[in-house]
Coordinates of C-alpha atoms and ligand atoms in Angstrom, one line a residue:
X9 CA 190.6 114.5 84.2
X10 CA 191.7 116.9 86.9
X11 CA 194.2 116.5 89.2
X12 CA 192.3 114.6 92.1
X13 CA 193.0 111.3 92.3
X14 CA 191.1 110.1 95.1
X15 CA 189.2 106.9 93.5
X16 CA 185.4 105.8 93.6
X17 CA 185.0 102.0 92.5
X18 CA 181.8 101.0 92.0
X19 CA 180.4 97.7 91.1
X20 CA 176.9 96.5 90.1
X21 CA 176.7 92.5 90.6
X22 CA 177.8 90.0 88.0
X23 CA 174.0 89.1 86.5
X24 CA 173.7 85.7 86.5
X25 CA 173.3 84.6 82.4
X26 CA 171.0 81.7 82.9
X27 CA 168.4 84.3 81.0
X28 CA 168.7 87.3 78.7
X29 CA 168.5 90.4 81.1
X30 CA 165.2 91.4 83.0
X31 CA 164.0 94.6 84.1
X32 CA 165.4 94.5 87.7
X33 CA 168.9 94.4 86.3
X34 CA 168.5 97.4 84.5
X35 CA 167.6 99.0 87.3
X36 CA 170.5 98.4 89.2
X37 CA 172.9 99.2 86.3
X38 CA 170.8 102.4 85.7
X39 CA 171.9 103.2 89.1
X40 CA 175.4 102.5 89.3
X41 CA 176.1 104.7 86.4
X42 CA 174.1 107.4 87.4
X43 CA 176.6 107.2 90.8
X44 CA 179.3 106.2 88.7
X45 CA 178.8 109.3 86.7
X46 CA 177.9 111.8 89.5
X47 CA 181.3 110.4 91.2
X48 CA 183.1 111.5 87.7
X49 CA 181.3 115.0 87.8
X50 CA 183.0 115.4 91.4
X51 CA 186.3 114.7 89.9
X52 CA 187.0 110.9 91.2
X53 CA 189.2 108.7 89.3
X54 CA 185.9 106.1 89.1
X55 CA 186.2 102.7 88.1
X56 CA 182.6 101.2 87.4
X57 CA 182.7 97.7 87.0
X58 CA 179.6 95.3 85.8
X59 CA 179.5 92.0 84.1
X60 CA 178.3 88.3 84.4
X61 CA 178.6 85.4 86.6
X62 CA 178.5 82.6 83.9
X63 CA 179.3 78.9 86.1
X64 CA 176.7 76.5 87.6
X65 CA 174.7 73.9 87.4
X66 CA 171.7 76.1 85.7
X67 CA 173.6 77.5 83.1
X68 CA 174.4 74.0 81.7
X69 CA 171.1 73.2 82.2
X70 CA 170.0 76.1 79.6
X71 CA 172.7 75.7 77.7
X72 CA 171.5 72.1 77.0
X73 CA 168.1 73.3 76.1
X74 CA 169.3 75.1 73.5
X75 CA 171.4 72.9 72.3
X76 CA 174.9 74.8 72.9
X77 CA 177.7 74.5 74.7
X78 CA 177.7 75.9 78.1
X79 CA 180.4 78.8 76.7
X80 CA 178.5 79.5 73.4
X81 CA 175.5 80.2 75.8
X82 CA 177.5 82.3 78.2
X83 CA 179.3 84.6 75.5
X84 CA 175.8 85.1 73.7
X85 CA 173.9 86.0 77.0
X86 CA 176.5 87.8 78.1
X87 CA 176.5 89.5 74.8
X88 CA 172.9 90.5 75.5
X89 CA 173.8 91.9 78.2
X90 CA 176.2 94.6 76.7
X91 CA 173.9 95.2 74.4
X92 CA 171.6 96.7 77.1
X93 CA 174.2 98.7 78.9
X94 CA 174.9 100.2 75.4
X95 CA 170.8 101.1 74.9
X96 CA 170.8 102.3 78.3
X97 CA 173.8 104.7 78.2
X98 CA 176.0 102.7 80.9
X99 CA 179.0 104.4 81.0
X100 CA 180.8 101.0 82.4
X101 CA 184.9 101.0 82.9
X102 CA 185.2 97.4 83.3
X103 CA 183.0 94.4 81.9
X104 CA 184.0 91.0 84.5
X105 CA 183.5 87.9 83.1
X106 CA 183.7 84.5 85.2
X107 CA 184.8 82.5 82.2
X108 CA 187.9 84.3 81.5
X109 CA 190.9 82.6 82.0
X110 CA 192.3 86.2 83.9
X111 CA 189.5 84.9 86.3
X112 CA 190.8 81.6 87.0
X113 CA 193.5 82.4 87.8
X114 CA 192.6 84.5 90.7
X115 CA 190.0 82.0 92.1
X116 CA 193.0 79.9 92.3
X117 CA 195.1 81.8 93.8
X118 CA 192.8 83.1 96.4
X119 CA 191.4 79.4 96.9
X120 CA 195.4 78.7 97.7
X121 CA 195.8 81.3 99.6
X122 CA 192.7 80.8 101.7
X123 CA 193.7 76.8 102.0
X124 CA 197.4 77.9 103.4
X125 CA 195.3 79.7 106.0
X126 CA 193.9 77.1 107.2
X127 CA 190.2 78.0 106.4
X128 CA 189.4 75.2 103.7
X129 CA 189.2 71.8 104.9
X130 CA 187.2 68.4 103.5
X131 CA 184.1 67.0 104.7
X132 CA 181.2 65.3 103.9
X133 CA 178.4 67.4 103.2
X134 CA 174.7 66.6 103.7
X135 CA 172.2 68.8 103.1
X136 CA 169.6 70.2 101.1
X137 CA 170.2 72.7 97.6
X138 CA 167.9 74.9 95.8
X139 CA 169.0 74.7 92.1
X140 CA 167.2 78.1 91.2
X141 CA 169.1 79.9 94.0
X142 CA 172.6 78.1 93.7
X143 CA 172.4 78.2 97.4
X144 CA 171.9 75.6 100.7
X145 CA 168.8 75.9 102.2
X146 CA 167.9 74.6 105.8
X147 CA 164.3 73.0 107.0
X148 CA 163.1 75.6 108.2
X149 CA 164.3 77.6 105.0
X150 CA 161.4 75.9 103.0
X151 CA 157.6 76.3 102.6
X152 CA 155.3 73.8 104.2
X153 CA 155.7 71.8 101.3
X154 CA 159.5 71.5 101.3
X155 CA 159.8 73.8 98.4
X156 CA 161.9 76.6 98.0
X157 CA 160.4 79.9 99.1
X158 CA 161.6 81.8 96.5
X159 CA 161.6 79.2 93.1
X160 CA 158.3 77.1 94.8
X161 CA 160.4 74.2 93.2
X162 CA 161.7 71.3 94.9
X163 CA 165.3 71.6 96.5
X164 CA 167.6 69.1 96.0
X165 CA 168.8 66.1 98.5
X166 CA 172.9 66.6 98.7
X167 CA 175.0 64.5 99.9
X168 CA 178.9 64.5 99.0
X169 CA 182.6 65.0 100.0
X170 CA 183.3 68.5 99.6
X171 CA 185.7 71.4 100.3
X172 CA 184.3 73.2 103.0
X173 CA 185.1 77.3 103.6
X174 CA 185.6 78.0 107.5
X175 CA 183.2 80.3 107.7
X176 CA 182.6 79.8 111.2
X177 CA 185.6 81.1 112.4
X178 CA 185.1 85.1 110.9
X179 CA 181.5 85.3 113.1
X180 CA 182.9 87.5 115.8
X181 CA 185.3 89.4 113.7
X182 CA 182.2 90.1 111.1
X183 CA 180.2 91.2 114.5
X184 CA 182.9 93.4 115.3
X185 CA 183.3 94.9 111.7
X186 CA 179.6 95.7 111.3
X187 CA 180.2 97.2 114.9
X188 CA 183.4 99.5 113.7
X189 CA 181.5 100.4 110.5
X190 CA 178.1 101.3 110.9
X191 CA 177.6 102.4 107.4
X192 CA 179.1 98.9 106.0
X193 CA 175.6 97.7 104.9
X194 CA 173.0 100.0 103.6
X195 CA 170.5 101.1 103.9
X196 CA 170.0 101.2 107.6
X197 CA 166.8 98.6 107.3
X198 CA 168.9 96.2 106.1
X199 CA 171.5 96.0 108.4
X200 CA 169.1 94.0 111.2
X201 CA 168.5 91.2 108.6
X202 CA 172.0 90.4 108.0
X203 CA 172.7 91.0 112.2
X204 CA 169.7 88.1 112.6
X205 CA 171.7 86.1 110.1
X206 CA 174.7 86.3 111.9
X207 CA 173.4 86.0 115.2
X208 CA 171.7 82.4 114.6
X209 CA 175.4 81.3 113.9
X210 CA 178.0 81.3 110.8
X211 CA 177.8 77.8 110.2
X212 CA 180.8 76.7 107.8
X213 CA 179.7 76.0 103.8
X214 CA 181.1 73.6 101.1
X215 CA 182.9 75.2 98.3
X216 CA 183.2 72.8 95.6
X217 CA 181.1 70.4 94.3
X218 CA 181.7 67.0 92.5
X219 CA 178.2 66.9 90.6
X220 CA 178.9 70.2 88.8
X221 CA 181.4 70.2 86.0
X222 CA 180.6 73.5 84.3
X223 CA 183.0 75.8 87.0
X224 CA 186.4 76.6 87.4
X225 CA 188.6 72.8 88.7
X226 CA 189.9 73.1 92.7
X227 CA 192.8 73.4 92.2
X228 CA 194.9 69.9 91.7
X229 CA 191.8 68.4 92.1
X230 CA 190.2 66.8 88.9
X231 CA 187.1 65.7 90.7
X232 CA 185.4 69.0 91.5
X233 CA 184.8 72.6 90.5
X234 CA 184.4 75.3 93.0
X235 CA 181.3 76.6 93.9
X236 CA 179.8 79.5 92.0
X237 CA 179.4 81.9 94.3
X238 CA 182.6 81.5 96.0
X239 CA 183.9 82.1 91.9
X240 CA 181.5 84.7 91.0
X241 CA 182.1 87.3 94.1
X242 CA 186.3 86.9 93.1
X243 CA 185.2 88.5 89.7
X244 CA 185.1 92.0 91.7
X245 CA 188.4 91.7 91.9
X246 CA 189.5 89.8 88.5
X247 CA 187.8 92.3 86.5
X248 CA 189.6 94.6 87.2
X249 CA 192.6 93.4 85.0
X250 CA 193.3 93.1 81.8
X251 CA 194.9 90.8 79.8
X252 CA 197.8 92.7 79.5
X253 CA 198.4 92.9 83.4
X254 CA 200.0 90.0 85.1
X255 CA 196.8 88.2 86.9
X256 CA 197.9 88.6 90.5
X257 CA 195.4 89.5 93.5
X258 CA 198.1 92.3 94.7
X259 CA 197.6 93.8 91.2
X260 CA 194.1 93.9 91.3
X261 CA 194.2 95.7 94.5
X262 CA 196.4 98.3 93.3
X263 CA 194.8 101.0 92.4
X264 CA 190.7 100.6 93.2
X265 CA 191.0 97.9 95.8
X266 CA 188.8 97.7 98.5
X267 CA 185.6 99.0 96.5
X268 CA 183.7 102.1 98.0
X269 CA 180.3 100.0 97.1
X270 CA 178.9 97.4 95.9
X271 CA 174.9 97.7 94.7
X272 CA 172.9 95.1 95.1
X273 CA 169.7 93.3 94.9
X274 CA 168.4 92.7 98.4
X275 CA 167.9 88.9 97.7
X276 CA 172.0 88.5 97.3
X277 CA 172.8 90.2 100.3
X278 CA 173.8 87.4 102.1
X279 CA 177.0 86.4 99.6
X280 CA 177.8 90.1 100.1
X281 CA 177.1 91.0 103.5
X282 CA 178.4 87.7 105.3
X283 CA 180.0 85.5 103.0
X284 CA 182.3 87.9 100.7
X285 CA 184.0 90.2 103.6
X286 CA 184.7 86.6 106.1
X287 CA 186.4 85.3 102.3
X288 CA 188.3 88.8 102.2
X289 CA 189.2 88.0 105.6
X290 CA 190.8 84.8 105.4
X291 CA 192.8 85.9 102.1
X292 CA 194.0 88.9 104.2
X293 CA 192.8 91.4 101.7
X294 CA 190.5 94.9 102.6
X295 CA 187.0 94.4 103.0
X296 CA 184.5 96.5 100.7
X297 CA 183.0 100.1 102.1
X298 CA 180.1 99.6 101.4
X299 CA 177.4 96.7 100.5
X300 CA 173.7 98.7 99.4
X301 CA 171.1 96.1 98.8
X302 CA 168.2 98.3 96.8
X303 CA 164.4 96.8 96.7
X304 CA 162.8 94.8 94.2
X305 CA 160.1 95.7 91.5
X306 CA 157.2 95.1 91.3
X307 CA 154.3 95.6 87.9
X308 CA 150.8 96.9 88.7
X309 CA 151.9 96.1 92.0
X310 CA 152.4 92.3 91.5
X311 CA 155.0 90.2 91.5
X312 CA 156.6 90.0 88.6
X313 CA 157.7 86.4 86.7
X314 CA 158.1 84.6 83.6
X315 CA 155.2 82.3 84.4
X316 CA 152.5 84.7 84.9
X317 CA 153.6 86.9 82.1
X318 CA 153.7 90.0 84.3
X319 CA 157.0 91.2 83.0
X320 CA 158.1 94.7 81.6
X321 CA 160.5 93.7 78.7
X322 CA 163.4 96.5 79.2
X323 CA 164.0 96.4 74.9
X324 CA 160.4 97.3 74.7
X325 CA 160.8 100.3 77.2
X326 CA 163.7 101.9 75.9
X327 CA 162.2 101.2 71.8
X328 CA 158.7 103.3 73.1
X329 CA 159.9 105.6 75.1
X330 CA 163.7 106.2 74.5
X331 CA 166.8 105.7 76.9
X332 CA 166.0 109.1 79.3
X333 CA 162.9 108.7 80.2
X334 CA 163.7 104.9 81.7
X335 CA 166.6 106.0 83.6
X336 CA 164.7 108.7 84.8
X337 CA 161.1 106.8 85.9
X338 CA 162.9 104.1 87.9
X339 CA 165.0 106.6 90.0
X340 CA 162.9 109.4 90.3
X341 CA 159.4 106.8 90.8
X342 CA 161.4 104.8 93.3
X343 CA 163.5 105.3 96.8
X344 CA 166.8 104.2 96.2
X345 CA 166.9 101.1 98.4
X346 CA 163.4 100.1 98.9
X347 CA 160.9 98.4 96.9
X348 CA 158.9 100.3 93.5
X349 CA 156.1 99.8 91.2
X350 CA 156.1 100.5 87.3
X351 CA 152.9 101.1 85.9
X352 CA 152.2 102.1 82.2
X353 CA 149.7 104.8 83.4
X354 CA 152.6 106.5 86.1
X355 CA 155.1 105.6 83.7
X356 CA 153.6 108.5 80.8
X357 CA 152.6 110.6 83.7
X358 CA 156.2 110.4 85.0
X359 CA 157.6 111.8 82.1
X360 CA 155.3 113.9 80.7
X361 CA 154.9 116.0 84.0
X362 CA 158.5 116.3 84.9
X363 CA 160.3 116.2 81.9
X364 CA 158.2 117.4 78.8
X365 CA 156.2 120.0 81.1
X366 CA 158.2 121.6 84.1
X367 CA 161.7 121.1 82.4
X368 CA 161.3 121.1 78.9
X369 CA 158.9 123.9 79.1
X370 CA 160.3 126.3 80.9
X371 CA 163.4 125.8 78.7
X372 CA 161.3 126.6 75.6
X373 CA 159.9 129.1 76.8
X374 CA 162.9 131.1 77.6
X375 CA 164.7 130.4 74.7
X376 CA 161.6 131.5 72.6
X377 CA 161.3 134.6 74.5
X378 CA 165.3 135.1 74.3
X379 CA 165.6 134.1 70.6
X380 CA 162.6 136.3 69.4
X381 CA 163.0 139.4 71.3
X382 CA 167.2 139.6 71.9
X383 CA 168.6 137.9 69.0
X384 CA 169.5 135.0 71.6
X385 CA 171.7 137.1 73.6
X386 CA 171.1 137.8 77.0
X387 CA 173.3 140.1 79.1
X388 CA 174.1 140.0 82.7
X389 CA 171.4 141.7 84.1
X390 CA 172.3 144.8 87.1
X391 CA 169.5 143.5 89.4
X392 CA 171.3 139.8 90.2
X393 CA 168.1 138.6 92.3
X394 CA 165.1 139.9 90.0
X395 CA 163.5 136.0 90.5
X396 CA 164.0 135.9 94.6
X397 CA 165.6 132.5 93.3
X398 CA 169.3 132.9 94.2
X399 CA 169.1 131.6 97.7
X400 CA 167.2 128.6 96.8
X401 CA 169.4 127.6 94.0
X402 CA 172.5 127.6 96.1
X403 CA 170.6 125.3 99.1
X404 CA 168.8 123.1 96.2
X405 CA 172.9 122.2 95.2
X406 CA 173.7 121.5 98.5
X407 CA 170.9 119.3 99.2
X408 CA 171.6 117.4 96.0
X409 CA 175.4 116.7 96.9
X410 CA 174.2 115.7 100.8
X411 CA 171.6 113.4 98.7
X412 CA 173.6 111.9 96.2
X413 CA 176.5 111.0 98.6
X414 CA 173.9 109.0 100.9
X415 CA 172.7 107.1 97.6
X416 CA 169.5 108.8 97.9
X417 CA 168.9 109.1 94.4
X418 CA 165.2 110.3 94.2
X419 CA 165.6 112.8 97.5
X420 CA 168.4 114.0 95.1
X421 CA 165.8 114.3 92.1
X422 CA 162.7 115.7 94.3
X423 CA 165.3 118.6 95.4
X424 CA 165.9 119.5 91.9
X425 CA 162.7 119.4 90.7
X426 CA 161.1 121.7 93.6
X427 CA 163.6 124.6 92.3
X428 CA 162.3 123.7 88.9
X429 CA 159.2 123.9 90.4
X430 CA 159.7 127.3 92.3
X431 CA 160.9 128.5 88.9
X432 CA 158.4 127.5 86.5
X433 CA 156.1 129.7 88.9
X434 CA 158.6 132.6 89.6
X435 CA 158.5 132.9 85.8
X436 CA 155.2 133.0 85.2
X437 CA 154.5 135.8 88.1
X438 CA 157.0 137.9 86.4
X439 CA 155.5 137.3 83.3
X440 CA 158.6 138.6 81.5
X441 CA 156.4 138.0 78.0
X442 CA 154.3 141.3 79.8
X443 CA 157.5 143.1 80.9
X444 CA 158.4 142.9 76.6
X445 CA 155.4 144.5 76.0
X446 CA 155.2 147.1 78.4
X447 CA 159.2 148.1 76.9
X448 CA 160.5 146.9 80.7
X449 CA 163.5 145.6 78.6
X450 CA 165.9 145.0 81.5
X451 CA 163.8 143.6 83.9
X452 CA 162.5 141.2 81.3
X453 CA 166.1 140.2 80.5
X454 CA 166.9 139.7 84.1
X455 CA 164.4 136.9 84.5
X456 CA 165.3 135.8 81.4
X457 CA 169.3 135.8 82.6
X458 CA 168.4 134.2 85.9
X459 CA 165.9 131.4 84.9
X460 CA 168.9 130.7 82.5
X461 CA 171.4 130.5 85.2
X462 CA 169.1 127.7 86.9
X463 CA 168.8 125.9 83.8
X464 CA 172.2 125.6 83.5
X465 CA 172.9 124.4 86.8
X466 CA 170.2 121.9 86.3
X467 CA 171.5 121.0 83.4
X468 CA 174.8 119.4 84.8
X469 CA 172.9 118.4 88.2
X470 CA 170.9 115.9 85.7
X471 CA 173.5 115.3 83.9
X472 CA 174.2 111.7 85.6
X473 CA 170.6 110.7 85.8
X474 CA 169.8 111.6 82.1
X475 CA 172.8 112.5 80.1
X476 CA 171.7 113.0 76.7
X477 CA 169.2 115.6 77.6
X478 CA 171.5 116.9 80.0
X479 CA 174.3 117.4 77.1
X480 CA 171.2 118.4 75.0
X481 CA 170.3 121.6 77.1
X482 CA 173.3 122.1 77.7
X483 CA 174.1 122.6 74.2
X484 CA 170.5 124.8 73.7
X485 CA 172.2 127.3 76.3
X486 CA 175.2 127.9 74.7
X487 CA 177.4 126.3 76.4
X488 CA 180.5 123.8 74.8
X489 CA 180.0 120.2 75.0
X490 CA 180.5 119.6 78.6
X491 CA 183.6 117.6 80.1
X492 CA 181.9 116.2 83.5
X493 CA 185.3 115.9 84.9
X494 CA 185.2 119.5 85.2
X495 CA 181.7 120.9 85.1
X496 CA 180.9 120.9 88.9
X497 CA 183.1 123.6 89.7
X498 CA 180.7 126.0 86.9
X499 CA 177.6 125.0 89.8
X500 CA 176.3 128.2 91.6
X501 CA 174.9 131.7 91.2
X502 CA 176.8 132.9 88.7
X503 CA 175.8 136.0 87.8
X504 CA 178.9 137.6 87.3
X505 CA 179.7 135.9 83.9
X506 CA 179.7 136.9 80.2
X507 CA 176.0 136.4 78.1
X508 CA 174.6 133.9 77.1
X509 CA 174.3 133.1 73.4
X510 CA 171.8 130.9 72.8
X511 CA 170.8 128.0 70.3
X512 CA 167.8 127.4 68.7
X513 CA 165.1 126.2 70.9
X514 CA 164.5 122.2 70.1
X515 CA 161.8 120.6 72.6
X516 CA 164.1 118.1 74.5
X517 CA 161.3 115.9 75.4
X518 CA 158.2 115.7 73.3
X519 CA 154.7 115.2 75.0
X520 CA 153.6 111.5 75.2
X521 CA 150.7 111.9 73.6
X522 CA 149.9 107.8 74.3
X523 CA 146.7 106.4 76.2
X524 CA 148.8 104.6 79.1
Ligands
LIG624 ZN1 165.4 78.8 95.3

């Protein structure tokens, strides 16, 4: 690692293990490791943390179903869900898990800490609860039938003495936060919902409940468990230990504490947005950066769910068409942040156009060229600028750092694959296959040297959207296996540098030669 310690934390939310992991999940982990591991190419001391939020009523409901305890069902979903990440190449730090005893103890302490403040009282509570949302919903909340808008099932009639958080009282200091930092929620769009939100009034919410038992006791209490989401948003923090550390809340904040973003679903931005910084509040502890609430998916451009069987199965993806190409579709296919369509047909197109064809050819092709005609050496050329591609090169890195420090993950994509673009056709005009021919032996080597010197910057810039055939071009040019705490210094227009000596020319993605 180099010397910079400046530090990136990064957290994708705690999946709820009521169900084995979906699609949407997998986009949003895709995504934080892709940050996470541009963030590590920059030289950040990065801490990417993921895991599961494993308490509630609806967990014990599955795990009934299936006949296990609620923790057998909670460490085999949970389970399922490493599984994934490992398919999926995440690179995460730190897995957070609400059933671990590291994370009791720090919901107990904040909930003391918060209670000393003042900000948890008891009340009787009466009201009306969506089980599928583990959250309050008011009249005006439901569909004309009194169902839940979201889970069209019927919410729940509540009525018990609970601990209540003061919500109420963080309203104007959240206004004035959102005011101070006008970057705290993004994207941009978002930020009016969660202002609408506030503005109809922070009304205070019951923390614990007395009809739940699978959750973490209040403390000396042996009556009620704390609320779930009021548990699962502490596991930000909790996971961030391990066992060896002593659990305190001033050692979790050490050395990441406050995170520089959490990613998000927009359907959770509320706990985020509202609830979570007015908690961090009361406890006296730094508010979050950042909260980015990306879109939702869509399939053939319908809603997705389990009842109409319009589901893409995430196992099946990766098995067909291999760990790359998934990362790749979803955040080159989609804006980072607003809602995205898979399709089979765009899906093959995807990857077959940008990756087998503009990429992967024009890599074979000048390592076939090379590897036939100069033993796989190419020298530094004397004419540096034979392609008229050093300018755009330079500005094509410059737009992808603007991009990828905004979160704009495609933008950051489209950028690179225009120079690819420009290349592919800068190649082809030069036709350095003729310039062999015709015994033009150092111009043909210059286009050859230069299209190589793209490829190579390319070959990092990918590196945190698709890092195995990053690593494998990299490789194909010559080059050691990279270090991506160091590579982003080797970025530019080098043309100044030794030869390349080239490997043998492998296609790094085949043709998906599959009716869509
Ligand atoms: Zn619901």
């Amino acid at each position: 690692m180099n010397q910079n310690n400046k530090t990136f934390y990064i957290t994708s939310p705690l999946y709820y293990v009521n169900d084995v992991p979906h699609v949407g999940s997998a986009y949003t982990t895709i995504a934080c490791d892709t940050i996470a591991r541009y963030k590590r190419l920059r030289g950040f001391d990065v801490c990417f943390l993921t895991g599961t939020d494993e308490h509630g009523q609806k967990i014990a409901k599955s795990a009934k179903q299936e006949n296990k305890s609620p923790q057998e069902h909670c460490d085999f979903i949970s389970n399922k869900f490493k599984e994934l990440w490992e398919l999926l190449n995440i690179q995460y730090d730190k897995f957070s898990r609400t059933t671990s005893k590291i994370h009791e103890k720090i919901v107990h302490e904040f909930f003391n800490r918060v209670y000393k403040k003042g900000d948890i009282y008891e009340a009787d509570y009466e009201g009306l609860y969506c089980e599928g949302c583990e959250d309050f919903k008011s009249e005006k909340d439901l569909t004309d039938d009194n169902l839940c808008p979201i889970h069209k099932q019927k919410v729940q009639e509540y009525k018990e003495k609970n601990y209540f958080f003061a919500l109420s009282k963080y309203e104007k200091k959240l206004v004035e936060h959102f005011e101070k930092n006008p970057d705290f929620i993004q994207p941009s769009y978002r930020k009016n919902e969660v202002l609408g939100w506030v503005k109809e009034g922070l009304k205070d919410f019951p923390i614990s409940r007395q009809s739940v038992s699978w959750g973490i006791p209040v403390p000396n209490e042996n009556k009620q468990t704390i609320y779930v989401w009021f548990d699962a948003l502490l596991g930000y923090l909790s996971g961030l230990l391990s066992e060896l550390d002593s659990p305190t809340i001033d050692s979790t904040i050490k050395r990441y504490w406050p995170c520089s973003v959490h990613i998000i679903g927009k359907d959770i931005l509320r706990f985020h947005a509202v609830y979570w910084p007015c908690m961090l509040m009361s406890a006296d502890l730094p508010l979050p950066q950042k909260v980015f609430g990306h879109g939702f998916l869509t399939k053939d451009g319908e809603k997705m769910g389990k009842t109409t069987g319009n589901i893409i199965d995430p196992y099946e993806l990766i098995k067909e068409f291999g760990t790359d190409a998934v990362r790749f579709f979803f955040l080159r296919e989609i804006g980072f942040g607003k809602d995205g369509d898979y399709s089979r047909a765009n899906f093959i197109n995807r990857i077959n156009s940008d990756l087998a064809n503009n990429l992967g050819n024009l890599l074979n092709r000048t390592l076939n060229l090379a590897n036939k005609n100069y033993n796989g050496i190419i020298k530094c050329p004397g004419n540096t600028n034979f392609l008229g591609l050093k300018d755009s090169t330079i500005s094509t890195i410059e737009a992808y750092e603007k991009h990828m420090d905004k979160l704009e993950l495609k933008e950051a994509l489209d950028v690179l694959w225009q120079l690819i673009d420009s290349t592919n056709k800068a190649f082809s005009d030069k036709a350095p296959w003729k310039l062999i021919k015709n015994n033009e032996l150092d111009d043909a080597q210059s286009c050859l040297y230069e299209t190589l010197i793209i490829l190579g910057n390319i070959s990092i810039l990918i590196n945190p959207f698709i890092p195995e055939t990053s690593i494998k071009i990299y490789s194909q040019l010559g080059f050691n296996k990279p270090d991506m705490y160091n590579e982003w210094e080797k970025l530019g227009w080098k043309d100044k540098e030794e030869c390349f000596k080239l490997s043998e020319a492998k296609p790094v993605f085949p043709r998906l030669d599959i009716k869509p």
